[in-house]
């Protein structure tokens, strides 16, 4: 049983930015329903409509929050369509947002227990905009969860959430197929290739990797630190999020390679050829 905290944490992640009033409207709804909520912003600078980027940032941040945290995430290009608003209960907390794959990687990491559609009008605003479910559906749901409303009261349970194609890399015959899921402010190309994927392919720090990205082939060392190679040298590294990054020491892999989120990446240990 997830403990009910006196001051339940609700995190917010969105692609709304901070210029408009959208984020403050969501916070206003939450605090109107649950004044004791502790609201923490993860990020509101997710690239517009980029579910993949939002999913990665949520995955990175969510695991560091205490048990019982409610994560409200809105990157929702399908708002107003038939896509479902959902709540996911996990072994560690809750995820609230659109059923478009955004919540699944983080929820799977935590251990999914139940998924319910948000359909009970008692727990949404009386007037629901077709363009702002973050304020009118997801924020009230998160607030009522923080007040202790059971997930089963929000609507029927479902067993067929949208599973994103980018959630896991593939490993076979010593080869790893993944993709770039995020580019940070330093220009590091962060992939969905986890350290466990590298281990499955027999790859460890110090190995030379043959990397294919954007139909170009590179020979990179998997380093334990950026400074292991000279300035402006391209390298591979396990970043702080636990995923493989293509980086440049004191430079930008983005500028050097011109790659973007969604680029396919294929990796193999040099000795495997």
mmCIF file of C-alpha atoms in Angstrom:
data_model
loop_
_atom_site.group_PDB
_atom_site.id
_atom_site.type_symbol
_atom_site.label_atom_id
_atom_site.label_comp_id
_atom_site.label_asym_id
_atom_site.label_seq_id
_atom_site.Cartn_x
_atom_site.Cartn_y
_atom_site.Cartn_z
ATOM 1 C CA UNK A 1 0.000 0.000 0.000
ATOM 2 C CA UNK A 2 1.428 3.383 -1.023
ATOM 3 C CA UNK A 3 1.574 5.649 2.057
ATOM 4 C CA UNK A 4 -0.497 8.825 2.079
ATOM 5 C CA UNK A 5 1.781 11.775 2.810
ATOM 6 C CA UNK A 6 0.603 14.807 4.676
ATOM 7 C CA UNK A 7 2.074 16.938 1.898
ATOM 8 C CA UNK A 8 1.819 14.752 -1.217
ATOM 9 C CA UNK A 9 4.314 15.686 -3.925
ATOM 10 C CA UNK A 10 2.937 16.383 -7.395
ATOM 11 C CA UNK A 11 5.498 16.851 -10.155
ATOM 12 C CA UNK A 12 4.743 18.663 -13.393
ATOM 13 C CA UNK A 13 6.259 18.109 -16.823
ATOM 14 C CA UNK A 14 5.006 19.642 -20.054
ATOM 15 C CA UNK A 15 5.864 21.238 -23.380
ATOM 16 C CA UNK A 16 3.977 24.417 -22.425
ATOM 17 C CA UNK A 17 6.987 26.636 -21.779
ATOM 18 C CA UNK A 18 6.853 29.471 -19.260
ATOM 19 C CA UNK A 19 5.778 32.399 -21.429
ATOM 20 C CA UNK A 20 2.048 31.681 -21.299
ATOM 21 C CA UNK A 21 -0.195 31.109 -18.283
ATOM 22 C CA UNK A 22 -0.781 27.394 -18.938
ATOM 23 C CA UNK A 23 1.478 26.034 -16.198
ATOM 24 C CA UNK A 24 0.148 28.463 -13.592
ATOM 25 C CA UNK A 25 -3.434 27.517 -14.510
ATOM 26 C CA UNK A 26 -2.635 23.851 -13.856
ATOM 27 C CA UNK A 27 -1.070 24.727 -10.506
ATOM 28 C CA UNK A 28 -4.074 26.869 -9.613
ATOM 29 C CA UNK A 29 -6.451 23.957 -10.225
ATOM 30 C CA UNK A 30 -4.299 21.583 -8.165
ATOM 31 C CA UNK A 31 -4.010 23.982 -5.223
ATOM 32 C CA UNK A 32 -7.716 24.836 -5.320
ATOM 33 C CA UNK A 33 -8.517 21.159 -4.793
ATOM 34 C CA UNK A 34 -5.556 20.182 -2.628
ATOM 35 C CA UNK A 35 -3.988 23.277 -0.991
ATOM 36 C CA UNK A 36 -1.467 21.150 0.903
ATOM 37 C CA UNK A 37 0.055 19.696 -2.282
ATOM 38 C CA UNK A 38 3.782 20.211 -2.794
ATOM 39 C CA UNK A 39 4.241 20.982 -6.501
ATOM 40 C CA UNK A 40 7.651 20.390 -8.097
ATOM 41 C CA UNK A 41 8.408 21.381 -11.702
ATOM 42 C CA UNK A 42 10.480 18.811 -13.608
ATOM 43 C CA UNK A 43 10.512 20.744 -16.895
ATOM 44 C CA UNK A 44 8.201 22.777 -19.099
ATOM 45 C CA UNK A 45 10.715 23.160 -21.909
ATOM 46 C CA UNK A 46 10.085 19.833 -23.601
ATOM 47 C CA UNK A 47 10.174 20.409 -27.348
ATOM 48 C CA UNK A 48 6.651 21.037 -28.588
ATOM 49 C CA UNK A 49 4.703 17.808 -29.199
ATOM 50 C CA UNK A 50 7.846 15.691 -28.612
ATOM 51 C CA UNK A 51 6.498 12.741 -26.634
ATOM 52 C CA UNK A 52 9.842 10.959 -26.888
ATOM 53 C CA UNK A 53 11.759 13.825 -25.291
ATOM 54 C CA UNK A 54 9.173 14.241 -22.553
ATOM 55 C CA UNK A 55 9.239 10.531 -21.816
ATOM 56 C CA UNK A 56 13.011 10.537 -21.432
ATOM 57 C CA UNK A 57 13.082 13.529 -19.072
ATOM 58 C CA UNK A 58 10.316 11.982 -16.969
ATOM 59 C CA UNK A 59 12.187 8.676 -16.848
ATOM 60 C CA UNK A 60 15.349 10.385 -15.641
ATOM 61 C CA UNK A 61 13.742 12.507 -12.963
ATOM 62 C CA UNK A 62 10.930 10.351 -11.582
ATOM 63 C CA UNK A 63 13.120 7.688 -9.988
ATOM 64 C CA UNK A 64 14.677 10.197 -7.578
ATOM 65 C CA UNK A 65 11.376 11.279 -6.021
ATOM 66 C CA UNK A 66 10.105 9.620 -2.831
ATOM 67 C CA UNK A 67 7.584 6.828 -2.805
ATOM 68 C CA UNK A 68 4.021 8.091 -3.155
ATOM 69 C CA UNK A 69 4.862 10.917 -5.574
ATOM 70 C CA UNK A 70 2.274 11.775 -8.248
ATOM 71 C CA UNK A 71 3.807 12.603 -11.626
ATOM 72 C CA UNK A 72 1.617 14.734 -13.906
ATOM 73 C CA UNK A 73 3.018 14.856 -17.443
ATOM 74 C CA UNK A 74 1.447 16.565 -20.451
ATOM 75 C CA UNK A 75 2.992 16.314 -23.897
ATOM 76 C CA UNK A 76 -0.196 15.727 -25.776
ATOM 77 C CA UNK A 77 -0.395 16.265 -29.548
ATOM 78 C CA UNK A 78 -3.554 14.113 -29.571
ATOM 79 C CA UNK A 79 -5.510 16.334 -27.175
ATOM 80 C CA UNK A 80 -9.183 16.511 -28.135
ATOM 81 C CA UNK A 81 -9.088 13.225 -30.074
ATOM 82 C CA UNK A 82 -10.086 9.730 -28.959
ATOM 83 C CA UNK A 83 -6.830 9.206 -27.007
ATOM 84 C CA UNK A 84 -7.562 8.333 -23.395
ATOM 85 C CA UNK A 85 -6.655 10.299 -20.251
ATOM 86 C CA UNK A 86 -5.171 7.813 -17.795
ATOM 87 C CA UNK A 87 -3.756 7.260 -14.322
ATOM 88 C CA UNK A 88 -1.108 4.595 -13.805
ATOM 89 C CA UNK A 89 -0.487 3.222 -10.334
ATOM 90 C CA UNK A 90 2.973 1.739 -9.851
ATOM 91 C CA UNK A 91 4.894 0.199 -6.973
ATOM 92 C CA UNK A 92 6.313 3.647 -6.190
ATOM 93 C CA UNK A 93 3.594 6.157 -7.018
ATOM 94 C CA UNK A 94 1.286 7.426 -9.743
ATOM 95 C CA UNK A 95 1.525 8.822 -13.274
ATOM 96 C CA UNK A 96 -1.209 11.038 -14.727
ATOM 97 C CA UNK A 97 -1.398 12.075 -18.364
ATOM 98 C CA UNK A 98 -2.363 11.092 -21.908
ATOM 99 C CA UNK A 99 -2.344 7.514 -23.136
ATOM 100 C CA UNK A 100 0.214 8.141 -25.878
ATOM 101 C CA UNK A 101 3.277 6.329 -24.531
ATOM 102 C CA UNK A 102 4.581 9.310 -22.558
ATOM 103 C CA UNK A 103 4.127 7.654 -19.157
ATOM 104 C CA UNK A 104 5.000 4.051 -19.981
ATOM 105 C CA UNK A 105 8.831 3.912 -19.710
ATOM 106 C CA UNK A 106 8.802 5.517 -16.251
ATOM 107 C CA UNK A 107 5.842 3.426 -15.130
ATOM 108 C CA UNK A 108 7.461 0.199 -16.293
ATOM 109 C CA UNK A 109 10.631 1.095 -14.420
ATOM 110 C CA UNK A 110 8.567 1.579 -11.233
ATOM 111 C CA UNK A 111 6.481 -1.570 -11.770
ATOM 112 C CA UNK A 112 2.963 -1.077 -13.141
ATOM 113 C CA UNK A 113 0.105 -2.254 -10.906
ATOM 114 C CA UNK A 114 -3.063 -0.748 -12.387
ATOM 115 C CA UNK A 115 -4.087 1.631 -15.188
ATOM 116 C CA UNK A 116 -7.420 3.456 -15.110
ATOM 117 C CA UNK A 117 -9.106 5.840 -17.520
ATOM 118 C CA UNK A 118 -10.078 9.212 -16.064
ATOM 119 C CA UNK A 119 -13.794 9.374 -16.859
ATOM 120 C CA UNK A 120 -15.632 10.090 -13.608
ATOM 121 C CA UNK A 121 -16.993 13.673 -13.941
ATOM 122 C CA UNK A 122 -16.696 14.068 -10.165
ATOM 123 C CA UNK A 123 -12.925 14.331 -10.537
ATOM 124 C CA UNK A 124 -12.584 16.616 -13.544
ATOM 125 C CA UNK A 125 -13.572 20.240 -14.052
ATOM 126 C CA UNK A 126 -17.205 20.936 -14.934
ATOM 127 C CA UNK A 127 -16.200 22.514 -18.243
ATOM 128 C CA UNK A 128 -13.538 20.645 -20.199
ATOM 129 C CA UNK A 129 -11.715 22.439 -22.988
ATOM 130 C CA UNK A 130 -10.926 20.415 -26.100
ATOM 131 C CA UNK A 131 -7.444 21.901 -26.133
ATOM 132 C CA UNK A 132 -6.366 21.967 -22.464
ATOM 133 C CA UNK A 133 -6.838 18.624 -20.770
ATOM 134 C CA UNK A 134 -3.746 19.374 -18.683
ATOM 135 C CA UNK A 135 -5.777 21.918 -16.715
ATOM 136 C CA UNK A 136 -9.270 20.437 -16.964
ATOM 137 C CA UNK A 137 -8.689 16.681 -16.601
ATOM 138 C CA UNK A 138 -5.143 15.818 -15.532
ATOM 139 C CA UNK A 139 -4.635 18.505 -12.870
ATOM 140 C CA UNK A 140 -7.881 17.715 -10.998
ATOM 141 C CA UNK A 141 -7.094 13.999 -11.163
ATOM 142 C CA UNK A 142 -3.641 14.541 -9.683
ATOM 143 C CA UNK A 143 -5.066 16.759 -6.947
ATOM 144 C CA UNK A 144 -7.749 14.262 -5.960
ATOM 145 C CA UNK A 145 -5.165 11.489 -5.907
ATOM 146 C CA UNK A 146 -3.153 13.652 -3.513
ATOM 147 C CA UNK A 147 -6.236 13.919 -1.314
ATOM 148 C CA UNK A 148 -6.426 10.132 -1.130
ATOM 149 C CA UNK A 149 -9.101 9.251 -3.705
ATOM 150 C CA UNK A 150 -8.536 5.605 -4.789
ATOM 151 C CA UNK A 151 -7.482 5.120 -8.396
ATOM 152 C CA UNK A 152 -10.469 2.837 -8.988
ATOM 153 C CA UNK A 153 -12.863 5.770 -8.407
ATOM 154 C CA UNK A 154 -11.617 7.663 -11.457
ATOM 155 C CA UNK A 155 -12.869 5.259 -14.100
ATOM 156 C CA UNK A 156 -12.571 1.736 -15.507
ATOM 157 C CA UNK A 157 -9.340 -0.229 -15.465
ATOM 158 C CA UNK A 158 -7.671 -0.875 -18.828
ATOM 159 C CA UNK A 159 -5.034 -3.350 -19.928
ATOM 160 C CA UNK A 160 -4.026 -2.050 -23.362
ATOM 161 C CA UNK A 161 -2.076 1.202 -22.945
ATOM 162 C CA UNK A 162 -0.201 2.645 -25.899
ATOM 163 C CA UNK A 163 3.331 1.219 -25.795
ATOM 164 C CA UNK A 164 5.925 3.526 -27.373
ATOM 165 C CA UNK A 165 8.218 2.010 -29.993
ATOM 166 C CA UNK A 166 11.146 3.925 -28.527
ATOM 167 C CA UNK A 167 10.950 2.449 -25.038
ATOM 168 C CA UNK A 168 13.725 -0.146 -25.368
ATOM 169 C CA UNK A 169 16.757 -0.841 -27.540
ATOM 170 C CA UNK A 170 17.222 -4.192 -29.290
ATOM 171 C CA UNK A 171 20.212 -6.468 -28.743
ATOM 172 C CA UNK A 172 20.986 -9.421 -30.995
ATOM 173 C CA UNK A 173 24.119 -11.238 -32.148
ATOM 174 C CA UNK A 174 26.372 -8.712 -30.416
ATOM 175 C CA UNK A 175 24.725 -5.772 -32.181
ATOM 176 C CA UNK A 176 22.626 -3.069 -30.517
ATOM 177 C CA UNK A 177 19.944 -1.087 -32.328
ATOM 178 C CA UNK A 178 18.661 2.002 -30.557
ATOM 179 C CA UNK A 179 17.873 5.609 -31.235
ATOM 180 C CA UNK A 180 18.558 9.118 -30.030
ATOM 181 C CA UNK A 181 15.818 10.004 -27.561
ATOM 182 C CA UNK A 182 17.109 13.294 -26.191
ATOM 183 C CA UNK A 183 19.676 16.001 -26.862
ATOM 184 C CA UNK A 184 20.738 17.942 -23.805
ATOM 185 C CA UNK A 185 21.874 21.546 -23.629
ATOM 186 C CA UNK A 186 25.517 20.497 -24.068
ATOM 187 C CA UNK A 187 24.715 18.852 -27.411
ATOM 188 C CA UNK A 188 25.131 15.286 -26.104
ATOM 189 C CA UNK A 189 23.136 12.735 -28.118
ATOM 190 C CA UNK A 190 21.456 10.584 -25.492
ATOM 191 C CA UNK A 191 20.181 7.204 -26.652
ATOM 192 C CA UNK A 192 17.785 4.616 -25.273
ATOM 193 C CA UNK A 193 20.682 2.134 -25.030
ATOM 194 C CA UNK A 194 21.020 1.235 -21.365
ATOM 195 C CA UNK A 195 24.134 0.002 -19.619
ATOM 196 C CA UNK A 196 22.479 -3.415 -19.363
ATOM 197 C CA UNK A 197 22.146 -3.496 -23.179
ATOM 198 C CA UNK A 198 25.874 -2.875 -23.513
ATOM 199 C CA UNK A 199 26.615 -5.670 -21.054
ATOM 200 C CA UNK A 200 24.372 -8.045 -23.017
ATOM 201 C CA UNK A 201 26.431 -7.274 -26.124
ATOM 202 C CA UNK A 202 29.694 -7.862 -24.257
ATOM 203 C CA UNK A 203 30.629 -4.173 -24.217
ATOM 204 C CA UNK A 204 32.337 -2.468 -21.297
ATOM 205 C CA UNK A 205 34.208 0.776 -20.624
ATOM 206 C CA UNK A 206 37.428 1.064 -22.583
ATOM 207 C CA UNK A 207 36.138 -0.890 -25.575
ATOM 208 C CA UNK A 208 36.218 0.508 -29.089
ATOM 209 C CA UNK A 209 32.760 0.747 -30.627
ATOM 210 C CA UNK A 210 31.749 0.854 -34.243
ATOM 211 C CA UNK A 211 28.828 3.256 -34.372
ATOM 212 C CA UNK A 212 26.519 3.989 -37.280
ATOM 213 C CA UNK A 213 24.346 7.091 -37.178
ATOM 214 C CA UNK A 214 22.836 9.054 -40.082
ATOM 215 C CA UNK A 215 24.423 6.508 -42.475
ATOM 216 C CA UNK A 216 27.873 7.511 -41.258
ATOM 217 C CA UNK A 217 30.256 5.153 -39.485
ATOM 218 C CA UNK A 218 32.394 6.148 -36.518
ATOM 219 C CA UNK A 219 34.972 4.404 -34.400
ATOM 220 C CA UNK A 220 34.517 5.579 -30.792
ATOM 221 C CA UNK A 221 35.947 4.612 -27.456
ATOM 222 C CA UNK A 222 33.506 3.970 -24.607
ATOM 223 C CA UNK A 223 35.044 6.235 -21.971
ATOM 224 C CA UNK A 224 34.404 6.563 -18.239
ATOM 225 C CA UNK A 225 34.904 10.352 -18.363
ATOM 226 C CA UNK A 226 34.779 13.095 -21.008
ATOM 227 C CA UNK A 227 38.327 14.172 -20.195
ATOM 228 C CA UNK A 228 39.814 10.808 -21.174
ATOM 229 C CA UNK A 229 40.110 12.086 -24.747
ATOM 230 C CA UNK A 230 41.509 15.363 -26.088
ATOM 231 C CA UNK A 231 39.314 18.420 -26.466
ATOM 232 C CA UNK A 232 36.820 18.251 -29.367
ATOM 233 C CA UNK A 233 37.226 14.461 -29.726
ATOM 234 C CA UNK A 234 34.077 12.398 -30.317
ATOM 235 C CA UNK A 235 33.433 9.670 -27.742
ATOM 236 C CA UNK A 236 30.819 7.352 -26.250
ATOM 237 C CA UNK A 237 30.002 7.449 -22.543
ATOM 238 C CA UNK A 238 27.420 6.187 -20.062
ATOM 239 C CA UNK A 239 25.771 9.389 -18.880
ATOM 240 C CA UNK A 240 24.333 10.220 -15.487
ATOM 241 C CA UNK A 241 20.963 8.854 -16.572
ATOM 242 C CA UNK A 242 22.429 5.396 -17.171
ATOM 243 C CA UNK A 243 22.139 5.529 -20.969
ATOM 244 C CA UNK A 244 24.739 5.627 -23.729
ATOM 245 C CA UNK A 245 25.581 9.106 -25.000
ATOM 246 C CA UNK A 246 27.511 10.206 -28.057
ATOM 247 C CA UNK A 247 29.470 13.224 -26.905
ATOM 248 C CA UNK A 248 32.341 15.547 -27.702
ATOM 249 C CA UNK A 249 34.811 16.515 -24.992
ATOM 250 C CA UNK A 250 34.133 20.218 -24.371
ATOM 251 C CA UNK A 251 32.137 20.362 -27.582
ATOM 252 C CA UNK A 252 28.782 19.466 -29.122
ATOM 253 C CA UNK A 253 27.991 16.143 -30.770
ATOM 254 C CA UNK A 254 24.829 17.762 -32.110
ATOM 255 C CA UNK A 255 26.845 20.352 -34.054
ATOM 256 C CA UNK A 256 29.382 17.794 -35.212
ATOM 257 C CA UNK A 257 26.943 15.125 -36.390
ATOM 258 C CA UNK A 258 23.795 17.122 -37.065
ATOM 259 C CA UNK A 259 21.706 14.276 -35.651
ATOM 260 C CA UNK A 260 18.244 14.774 -34.199
ATOM 261 C CA UNK A 261 15.904 13.018 -31.797
ATOM 262 C CA UNK A 262 14.640 9.837 -33.447
ATOM 263 C CA UNK A 263 17.853 9.101 -35.345
ATOM 264 C CA UNK A 264 18.575 5.376 -35.459
ATOM 265 C CA UNK A 265 21.877 4.275 -34.012
ATOM 266 C CA UNK A 266 23.609 0.911 -34.426
ATOM 267 C CA UNK A 267 26.508 -0.131 -32.197
ATOM 268 C CA UNK A 268 28.825 -3.088 -32.116
ATOM 269 C CA UNK A 269 32.068 -3.837 -30.349
ATOM 270 C CA UNK A 270 34.979 -3.602 -32.781
ATOM 271 C CA UNK A 271 36.260 -7.070 -31.979
ATOM 272 C CA UNK A 272 32.878 -8.473 -32.923
ATOM 273 C CA UNK A 273 33.503 -7.945 -36.632
#
